[in-house]
Amino acid sequence: MDKTRPIIILKKKGGHGGHHGGAWKVAYADFVTAMMALFIVLWLLNSSKQIQVAVGGYFKDPTGTAKKVGSNMAGTGENFTLSRDNMPKLKDQLQTAIRQVTDFEKLKNHIEMTVTAEGLRIELSESAAGTFFDSGSAKLKADGRDLLITLAQELGQLPNKISIEGHTDSNPYAPSANYGNWELSADRANAARRIMQANGLKADQVTQVRGFADQRLRKPDAPLDPSNRRITLIVLYTIKNSSEEDMKPAPIPPPENSASK
């Protein structure tokens, strides 16, 4: 026997074929994330408008600083405080938002935004057939609801206070009626407040709801003109005190004469 012949030992490996790496874990994690996103989207689609607005507001401002220093509504991506200097930025942003409203082409001639001594005035004026409200009523039409909801969702992101006014033309009610232009103007302003606070405006954001009847006509030389019937939203300026955290609304000056516009 040859003692110099080498001895070869064969070892059989057990198990399932060795290590395959962790790539499957990454793929599984991506799948779980995608499923979670799908469930969130499905939940939001079946949620109320208020929940959708709240969730959208969180992603726009997850730190919650918008309540203190404004929001990125001006399209710059930076927080800002709405003052006399940058109120035109809000006007531009709102005009962009309301263009997305259904039937905007039909409504655009009845919406006017003006930067004034009070702040940004947003006037929603009626047509002869009634654009935003049923004739002689405080019941909002679908177009009026959609527009006010859009405005509420935008303005609700701001720290600025809101004043809401109702105005009528000079067409009187019957002398025997227990309801008149004073009641109608105040009721329409309150109807606007209710729908806006239910869809974006904060509970303490509206500081005034005023009804003026026909005492501040848009067209004094045509007191029966339908455009005298209107709702006016005023986004009031915010003045900062010495402390950056301490902000208050600017004092409200006497309302400007609408006929001067």
PDB file of C-alpha atoms in Angstrom, residues 28-251:
ATOM      1  CA  TYR A  28     -41.245  44.153   1.416  1.00  0.00           C
ATOM      2  CA  ALA A  29     -40.874  47.494   3.213  1.00  0.00           C
ATOM      3  CA  ASP A  30     -41.719  49.348  -0.020  1.00  0.00           C
ATOM      4  CA  PHE A  31     -44.805  47.171  -0.473  1.00  0.00           C
ATOM      5  CA  VAL A  32     -46.021  47.832   3.087  1.00  0.00           C
ATOM      6  CA  THR A  33     -45.461  51.604   2.655  1.00  0.00           C
ATOM      7  CA  ALA A  34     -47.385  51.635  -0.617  1.00  0.00           C
ATOM      8  CA  MET A  35     -50.284  49.740   0.966  1.00  0.00           C
ATOM      9  CA  MET A  36     -50.402  52.161   3.900  1.00  0.00           C
ATOM     10  CA  ALA A  37     -50.479  55.128   1.513  1.00  0.00           C
ATOM     11  CA  LEU A  38     -53.312  53.476  -0.424  1.00  0.00           C
ATOM     12  CA  PHE A  39     -55.360  52.939   2.736  1.00  0.00           C
ATOM     13  CA  ILE A  40     -54.845  56.596   3.786  1.00  0.00           C
ATOM     14  CA  VAL A  41     -56.003  57.846   0.382  1.00  0.00           C
ATOM     15  CA  LEU A  42     -59.090  55.602   0.475  1.00  0.00           C
ATOM     16  CA  TRP A  43     -59.887  56.809   4.000  1.00  0.00           C
ATOM     17  CA  LEU A  44     -59.552  60.475   2.986  1.00  0.00           C
ATOM     18  CA  LEU A  45     -61.814  60.006  -0.028  1.00  0.00           C
ATOM     19  CA  ASN A  46     -64.570  58.851   2.301  1.00  0.00           C
ATOM     20  CA  SER A  47     -63.935  61.436   5.033  1.00  0.00           C
ATOM     21  CA  SER A  48     -65.773  64.684   5.669  1.00  0.00           C
ATOM     22  CA  LYS A  49     -64.625  67.973   4.160  1.00  0.00           C
ATOM     23  CA  GLN A  50     -63.406  69.190   7.551  1.00  0.00           C
ATOM     24  CA  ILE A  51     -61.088  66.184   7.963  1.00  0.00           C
ATOM     25  CA  GLN A  52     -59.725  66.624   4.450  1.00  0.00           C
ATOM     26  CA  VAL A  53     -58.996  70.293   5.148  1.00  0.00           C
ATOM     27  CA  ALA A  54     -57.314  69.439   8.470  1.00  0.00           C
ATOM     28  CA  VAL A  55     -55.101  66.734   6.950  1.00  0.00           C
ATOM     29  CA  GLY A  56     -54.205  68.997   4.029  1.00  0.00           C
ATOM     30  CA  GLY A  57     -53.364  71.802   6.441  1.00  0.00           C
ATOM     31  CA  TYR A  58     -51.017  69.538   8.393  1.00  0.00           C
ATOM     32  CA  PHE A  59     -48.986  68.653   5.310  1.00  0.00           C
ATOM     33  CA  LYS A  60     -48.853  72.322   4.287  1.00  0.00           C
ATOM     34  CA  ASP A  61     -47.684  73.363   7.756  1.00  0.00           C
ATOM     35  CA  PRO A  62     -46.631  70.345   9.869  1.00  0.00           C
ATOM     36  CA  THR A  63     -44.910  72.523  12.505  1.00  0.00           C
ATOM     37  CA  GLY A  64     -48.040  74.590  13.180  1.00  0.00           C
ATOM     38  CA  THR A  65     -46.160  77.885  12.812  1.00  0.00           C
ATOM     39  CA  ALA A  66     -48.659  79.288  10.323  1.00  0.00           C
ATOM     40  CA  LYS A  67     -50.933  80.379  13.162  1.00  0.00           C
ATOM     41  CA  LYS A  68     -48.172  82.670  14.394  1.00  0.00           C
ATOM     42  CA  VAL A  69     -46.474  84.064  11.324  1.00  0.00           C
ATOM     43  CA  GLY A  70     -48.680  83.425   8.325  1.00  0.00           C
ATOM     44  CA  SER A  71     -48.390  80.734   5.689  1.00  0.00           C
ATOM     45  CA  ASN A  72     -46.853  80.085   2.306  1.00  0.00           C
ATOM     46  CA  MET A  73     -49.941  81.329   0.493  1.00  0.00           C
ATOM     47  CA  ALA A  74     -47.983  83.901  -1.473  1.00  0.00           C
ATOM     48  CA  GLY A  75     -46.377  81.092  -3.441  1.00  0.00           C
ATOM     49  CA  THR A  76     -42.866  81.940  -2.239  1.00  0.00           C
ATOM     50  CA  GLY A  77     -42.554  78.888  -0.011  1.00  0.00           C
ATOM     51  CA  GLU A  78     -41.729  81.172   2.940  1.00  0.00           C
ATOM     52  CA  ASN A  79     -43.851  82.169   5.921  1.00  0.00           C
ATOM     53  CA  PHE A  80     -44.930  85.789   6.004  1.00  0.00           C
ATOM     54  CA  THR A  81     -47.157  88.122   7.950  1.00  0.00           C
ATOM     55  CA  LEU A  82     -49.904  89.753   5.927  1.00  0.00           C
ATOM     56  CA  SER A  83     -49.425  93.491   6.178  1.00  0.00           C
ATOM     57  CA  ARG A  84     -49.964  96.467   3.907  1.00  0.00           C
ATOM     58  CA  ASP A  85     -46.786  95.607   2.022  1.00  0.00           C
ATOM     59  CA  ASN A  86     -47.579  92.044   1.050  1.00  0.00           C
ATOM     60  CA  MET A  87     -51.394  91.941   1.019  1.00  0.00           C
ATOM     61  CA  PRO A  88     -51.279  92.021  -2.831  1.00  0.00           C
ATOM     62  CA  LYS A  89     -49.598  88.592  -2.638  1.00  0.00           C
ATOM     63  CA  LEU A  90     -52.678  87.209  -0.898  1.00  0.00           C
ATOM     64  CA  LYS A  91     -54.887  88.786  -3.549  1.00  0.00           C
ATOM     65  CA  ASP A  92     -52.937  87.035  -6.316  1.00  0.00           C
ATOM     66  CA  GLN A  93     -53.049  83.704  -4.485  1.00  0.00           C
ATOM     67  CA  LEU A  94     -56.792  83.904  -3.901  1.00  0.00           C
ATOM     68  CA  GLN A  95     -57.434  84.811  -7.519  1.00  0.00           C
ATOM     69  CA  THR A  96     -55.468  81.716  -8.553  1.00  0.00           C
ATOM     70  CA  ALA A  97     -57.448  79.512  -6.135  1.00  0.00           C
ATOM     71  CA  ILE A  98     -60.908  80.684  -7.179  1.00  0.00           C
ATOM     72  CA  ARG A  99     -60.145  80.065 -10.852  1.00  0.00           C
ATOM     73  CA  GLN A 100     -60.450  76.371  -9.950  1.00  0.00           C
ATOM     74  CA  VAL A 101     -64.057  76.831  -8.790  1.00  0.00           C
ATOM     75  CA  THR A 102     -66.700  75.223 -10.975  1.00  0.00           C
ATOM     76  CA  ASP A 103     -68.347  77.736 -13.348  1.00  0.00           C
ATOM     77  CA  PHE A 104     -65.669  80.348 -12.626  1.00  0.00           C
ATOM     78  CA  GLU A 105     -66.213  81.925 -16.051  1.00  0.00           C
ATOM     79  CA  LYS A 106     -69.823  82.575 -15.081  1.00  0.00           C
ATOM     80  CA  LEU A 107     -68.841  84.037 -11.708  1.00  0.00           C
ATOM     81  CA  LYS A 108     -65.708  86.041 -12.481  1.00  0.00           C
ATOM     82  CA  ASN A 109     -67.549  89.286 -13.295  1.00  0.00           C
ATOM     83  CA  HIS A 110     -69.220  89.143  -9.872  1.00  0.00           C
ATOM     84  CA  ILE A 111     -66.011  88.803  -7.830  1.00  0.00           C
ATOM     85  CA  GLU A 112     -63.852  91.818  -7.051  1.00  0.00           C
ATOM     86  CA  MET A 113     -60.776  92.024  -4.817  1.00  0.00           C
ATOM     87  CA  THR A 114     -59.369  95.384  -3.744  1.00  0.00           C
ATOM     88  CA  VAL A 115     -56.542  96.264  -1.365  1.00  0.00           C
ATOM     89  CA  THR A 116     -57.858  99.096   0.828  1.00  0.00           C
ATOM     90  CA  ALA A 117     -57.037 100.921   4.053  1.00  0.00           C
ATOM     91  CA  GLU A 118     -58.800  98.133   6.010  1.00  0.00           C
ATOM     92  CA  GLY A 119     -57.173  95.193   4.299  1.00  0.00           C
ATOM     93  CA  LEU A 120     -58.163  93.018   1.362  1.00  0.00           C
ATOM     94  CA  ARG A 121     -61.832  93.508   0.430  1.00  0.00           C
ATOM     95  CA  ILE A 122     -63.430  90.598  -1.413  1.00  0.00           C
ATOM     96  CA  GLU A 123     -66.832  91.552  -2.833  1.00  0.00           C
ATOM     97  CA  LEU A 124     -69.283  88.964  -4.156  1.00  0.00           C
ATOM     98  CA  SER A 125     -71.999  90.894  -5.981  1.00  0.00           C
ATOM     99  CA  GLU A 126     -75.312  89.549  -7.253  1.00  0.00           C
ATOM    100  CA  SER A 127     -76.822  89.511 -10.719  1.00  0.00           C
ATOM    101  CA  ALA A 128     -80.472  90.235 -11.492  1.00  0.00           C
ATOM    102  CA  ALA A 129     -81.244  86.493 -11.345  1.00  0.00           C
ATOM    103  CA  GLY A 130     -79.166  85.929  -8.200  1.00  0.00           C
ATOM    104  CA  THR A 131     -75.623  84.563  -8.430  1.00  0.00           C
ATOM    105  CA  PHE A 132     -74.708  83.500  -4.909  1.00  0.00           C
ATOM    106  CA  PHE A 133     -78.048  83.606  -3.049  1.00  0.00           C
ATOM    107  CA  ASP A 134     -81.632  82.873  -3.954  1.00  0.00           C
ATOM    108  CA  SER A 135     -83.476  86.109  -4.667  1.00  0.00           C
ATOM    109  CA  GLY A 136     -84.691  87.776  -1.461  1.00  0.00           C
ATOM    110  CA  SER A 137     -83.328  84.890   0.615  1.00  0.00           C
ATOM    111  CA  ALA A 138     -80.299  84.050   2.768  1.00  0.00           C
ATOM    112  CA  LYS A 139     -80.123  80.556   1.232  1.00  0.00           C
ATOM    113  CA  LEU A 140     -76.835  80.007  -0.592  1.00  0.00           C
ATOM    114  CA  LYS A 141     -76.800  78.631  -4.113  1.00  0.00           C
ATOM    115  CA  ALA A 142     -74.315  75.916  -5.094  1.00  0.00           C
ATOM    116  CA  ASP A 143     -71.974  78.429  -6.757  1.00  0.00           C
ATOM    117  CA  GLY A 144     -71.992  80.584  -3.647  1.00  0.00           C
ATOM    118  CA  ARG A 145     -71.203  77.622  -1.398  1.00  0.00           C
ATOM    119  CA  ASP A 146     -68.336  76.418  -3.601  1.00  0.00           C
ATOM    120  CA  LEU A 147     -66.739  79.860  -3.769  1.00  0.00           C
ATOM    121  CA  LEU A 148     -67.032  80.543  -0.031  1.00  0.00           C
ATOM    122  CA  ILE A 149     -65.601  77.096   0.790  1.00  0.00           C
ATOM    123  CA  THR A 150     -62.620  77.749  -1.478  1.00  0.00           C
ATOM    124  CA  LEU A 151     -62.007  81.132   0.168  1.00  0.00           C
ATOM    125  CA  ALA A 152     -62.375  79.623   3.654  1.00  0.00           C
ATOM    126  CA  GLN A 153     -59.799  76.925   2.943  1.00  0.00           C
ATOM    127  CA  GLU A 154     -57.284  79.542   1.828  1.00  0.00           C
ATOM    128  CA  LEU A 155     -57.999  82.209   4.460  1.00  0.00           C
ATOM    129  CA  GLY A 156     -58.180  79.679   7.276  1.00  0.00           C
ATOM    130  CA  GLN A 157     -54.428  79.135   6.947  1.00  0.00           C
ATOM    131  CA  LEU A 158     -53.726  82.740   7.921  1.00  0.00           C
ATOM    132  CA  PRO A 159     -53.501  84.473  11.306  1.00  0.00           C
ATOM    133  CA  ASN A 160     -55.465  87.471  10.004  1.00  0.00           C
ATOM    134  CA  LYS A 161     -58.940  88.277  11.308  1.00  0.00           C
ATOM    135  CA  ILE A 162     -61.949  88.436   8.977  1.00  0.00           C
ATOM    136  CA  SER A 163     -64.891  90.842   8.897  1.00  0.00           C
ATOM    137  CA  ILE A 164     -68.026  89.898   6.935  1.00  0.00           C
ATOM    138  CA  GLU A 165     -70.596  92.405   5.656  1.00  0.00           C
ATOM    139  CA  GLY A 166     -73.982  92.012   4.010  1.00  0.00           C
ATOM    140  CA  HIS A 167     -75.506  94.669   1.708  1.00  0.00           C
ATOM    141  CA  THR A 168     -78.771  94.966  -0.220  1.00  0.00           C
ATOM    142  CA  ASP A 169     -80.206  97.258  -2.882  1.00  0.00           C
ATOM    143  CA  SER A 170     -82.926  99.810  -2.104  1.00  0.00           C
ATOM    144  CA  ASN A 171     -85.840  97.711  -3.295  1.00  0.00           C
ATOM    145  CA  PRO A 172     -88.144  97.661  -0.231  1.00  0.00           C
ATOM    146  CA  TYR A 173     -90.194  94.816   1.158  1.00  0.00           C
ATOM    147  CA  ALA A 174     -93.929  95.211   1.562  1.00  0.00           C
ATOM    148  CA  PRO A 175     -94.821  97.583   4.446  1.00  0.00           C
ATOM    149  CA  SER A 176     -96.719  94.792   6.176  1.00  0.00           C
ATOM    150  CA  ALA A 177     -93.732  92.415   6.097  1.00  0.00           C
ATOM    151  CA  ASN A 178     -91.955  91.583   9.335  1.00  0.00           C
ATOM    152  CA  TYR A 179     -88.728  91.092   7.383  1.00  0.00           C
ATOM    153  CA  GLY A 180     -86.719  93.680   5.476  1.00  0.00           C
ATOM    154  CA  ASN A 181     -83.370  94.639   4.001  1.00  0.00           C
ATOM    155  CA  TRP A 182     -81.745  94.981   7.427  1.00  0.00           C
ATOM    156  CA  GLU A 183     -82.614  91.395   8.297  1.00  0.00           C
ATOM    157  CA  LEU A 184     -81.679  90.102   4.854  1.00  0.00           C
ATOM    158  CA  SER A 185     -78.246  91.752   4.810  1.00  0.00           C
ATOM    159  CA  ALA A 186     -77.393  90.443   8.286  1.00  0.00           C
ATOM    160  CA  ASP A 187     -78.738  86.954   7.540  1.00  0.00           C
ATOM    161  CA  ARG A 188     -76.691  86.671   4.348  1.00  0.00           C
ATOM    162  CA  ALA A 189     -73.526  87.758   6.140  1.00  0.00           C
ATOM    163  CA  ASN A 190     -74.203  85.163   8.844  1.00  0.00           C
ATOM    164  CA  ALA A 191     -74.884  82.459   6.233  1.00  0.00           C
ATOM    165  CA  ALA A 192     -71.477  83.216   4.701  1.00  0.00           C
ATOM    166  CA  ARG A 193     -69.844  83.025   8.141  1.00  0.00           C
ATOM    167  CA  ARG A 194     -71.417  79.655   8.950  1.00  0.00           C
ATOM    168  CA  ILE A 195     -70.341  77.947   5.731  1.00  0.00           C
ATOM    169  CA  MET A 196     -66.816  79.378   5.964  1.00  0.00           C
ATOM    170  CA  GLN A 197     -66.297  78.404   9.601  1.00  0.00           C
ATOM    171  CA  ALA A 198     -67.479  74.885   8.791  1.00  0.00           C
ATOM    172  CA  ASN A 199     -64.928  74.596   5.979  1.00  0.00           C
ATOM    173  CA  GLY A 200     -61.642  76.138   7.040  1.00  0.00           C
ATOM    174  CA  LEU A 201     -61.962  79.406   8.977  1.00  0.00           C
ATOM    175  CA  LYS A 202     -60.932  79.129  12.610  1.00  0.00           C
ATOM    176  CA  ALA A 203     -63.628  79.617  15.255  1.00  0.00           C
ATOM    177  CA  ASP A 204     -62.082  82.871  16.499  1.00  0.00           C
ATOM    178  CA  GLN A 205     -61.075  84.236  13.099  1.00  0.00           C
ATOM    179  CA  VAL A 206     -64.274  86.168  12.330  1.00  0.00           C
ATOM    180  CA  THR A 207     -64.364  89.320  14.436  1.00  0.00           C
ATOM    181  CA  GLN A 208     -67.409  91.070  12.961  1.00  0.00           C
ATOM    182  CA  VAL A 209     -70.594  90.177  11.097  1.00  0.00           C
ATOM    183  CA  ARG A 210     -72.411  93.307   9.948  1.00  0.00           C
ATOM    184  CA  GLY A 211     -75.586  93.977   8.005  1.00  0.00           C
ATOM    185  CA  PHE A 212     -75.869  97.387   6.313  1.00  0.00           C
ATOM    186  CA  ALA A 213     -79.121  96.995   4.334  1.00  0.00           C
ATOM    187  CA  ASP A 214     -78.996  99.642   1.554  1.00  0.00           C
ATOM    188  CA  GLN A 215     -77.041 102.239   3.532  1.00  0.00           C
ATOM    189  CA  ARG A 216     -73.738 101.705   1.664  1.00  0.00           C
ATOM    190  CA  LEU A 217     -74.701 101.232  -1.933  1.00  0.00           C
ATOM    191  CA  ARG A 218     -72.098 100.153  -4.426  1.00  0.00           C
ATOM    192  CA  LYS A 219     -73.835 102.308  -7.034  1.00  0.00           C
ATOM    193  CA  PRO A 220     -75.561 105.218  -5.242  1.00  0.00           C
ATOM    194  CA  ASP A 221     -76.763 106.619  -8.565  1.00  0.00           C
ATOM    195  CA  ALA A 222     -78.530 103.294  -9.302  1.00  0.00           C
ATOM    196  CA  PRO A 223     -79.951 102.171  -5.928  1.00  0.00           C
ATOM    197  CA  LEU A 224     -81.907  99.269  -7.466  1.00  0.00           C
ATOM    198  CA  ASP A 225     -78.931  97.860  -9.385  1.00  0.00           C
ATOM    199  CA  PRO A 226     -78.416  94.152  -8.533  1.00  0.00           C
ATOM    200  CA  SER A 227     -74.700  94.676  -7.837  1.00  0.00           C
ATOM    201  CA  ASN A 228     -75.670  96.633  -4.718  1.00  0.00           C
ATOM    202  CA  ARG A 229     -76.698  93.245  -3.290  1.00  0.00           C
ATOM    203  CA  ARG A 230     -73.418  91.779  -2.152  1.00  0.00           C
ATOM    204  CA  ILE A 231     -71.379  90.025   0.517  1.00  0.00           C
ATOM    205  CA  THR A 232     -68.065  91.615   1.458  1.00  0.00           C
ATOM    206  CA  LEU A 233     -65.224  89.726   3.159  1.00  0.00           C
ATOM    207  CA  ILE A 234     -62.466  91.894   4.625  1.00  0.00           C
ATOM    208  CA  VAL A 235     -59.117  90.282   5.449  1.00  0.00           C
ATOM    209  CA  LEU A 236     -57.812  92.691   8.087  1.00  0.00           C
ATOM    210  CA  TYR A 237     -54.186  93.739   8.267  1.00  0.00           C
ATOM    211  CA  THR A 238     -52.065  92.310  11.074  1.00  0.00           C
ATOM    212  CA  ILE A 239     -49.726  94.588  13.026  1.00  0.00           C
ATOM    213  CA  LYS A 240     -46.769  93.108  14.894  1.00  0.00           C
ATOM    214  CA  ASN A 241     -45.819  94.542  18.286  1.00  0.00           C
ATOM    215  CA  SER A 242     -42.272  94.612  19.638  1.00  0.00           C
ATOM    216  CA  SER A 243     -42.526  90.879  20.334  1.00  0.00           C
ATOM    217  CA  GLU A 244     -42.484  88.724  17.196  1.00  0.00           C
ATOM    218  CA  GLU A 245     -44.974  86.349  18.812  1.00  0.00           C
ATOM    219  CA  ASP A 246     -47.456  89.080  19.736  1.00  0.00           C
ATOM    220  CA  MET A 247     -49.610  90.133  16.793  1.00  0.00           C
ATOM    221  CA  LYS A 248     -52.951  91.892  16.695  1.00  0.00           C
ATOM    222  CA  PRO A 249     -55.363  93.069  13.990  1.00  0.00           C
ATOM    223  CA  ALA A 250     -54.940  96.588  12.731  1.00  0.00           C
ATOM    224  CA  PRO A 251     -57.610  99.024  13.936  1.00  0.00           C
TER     225      PRO A 251
END
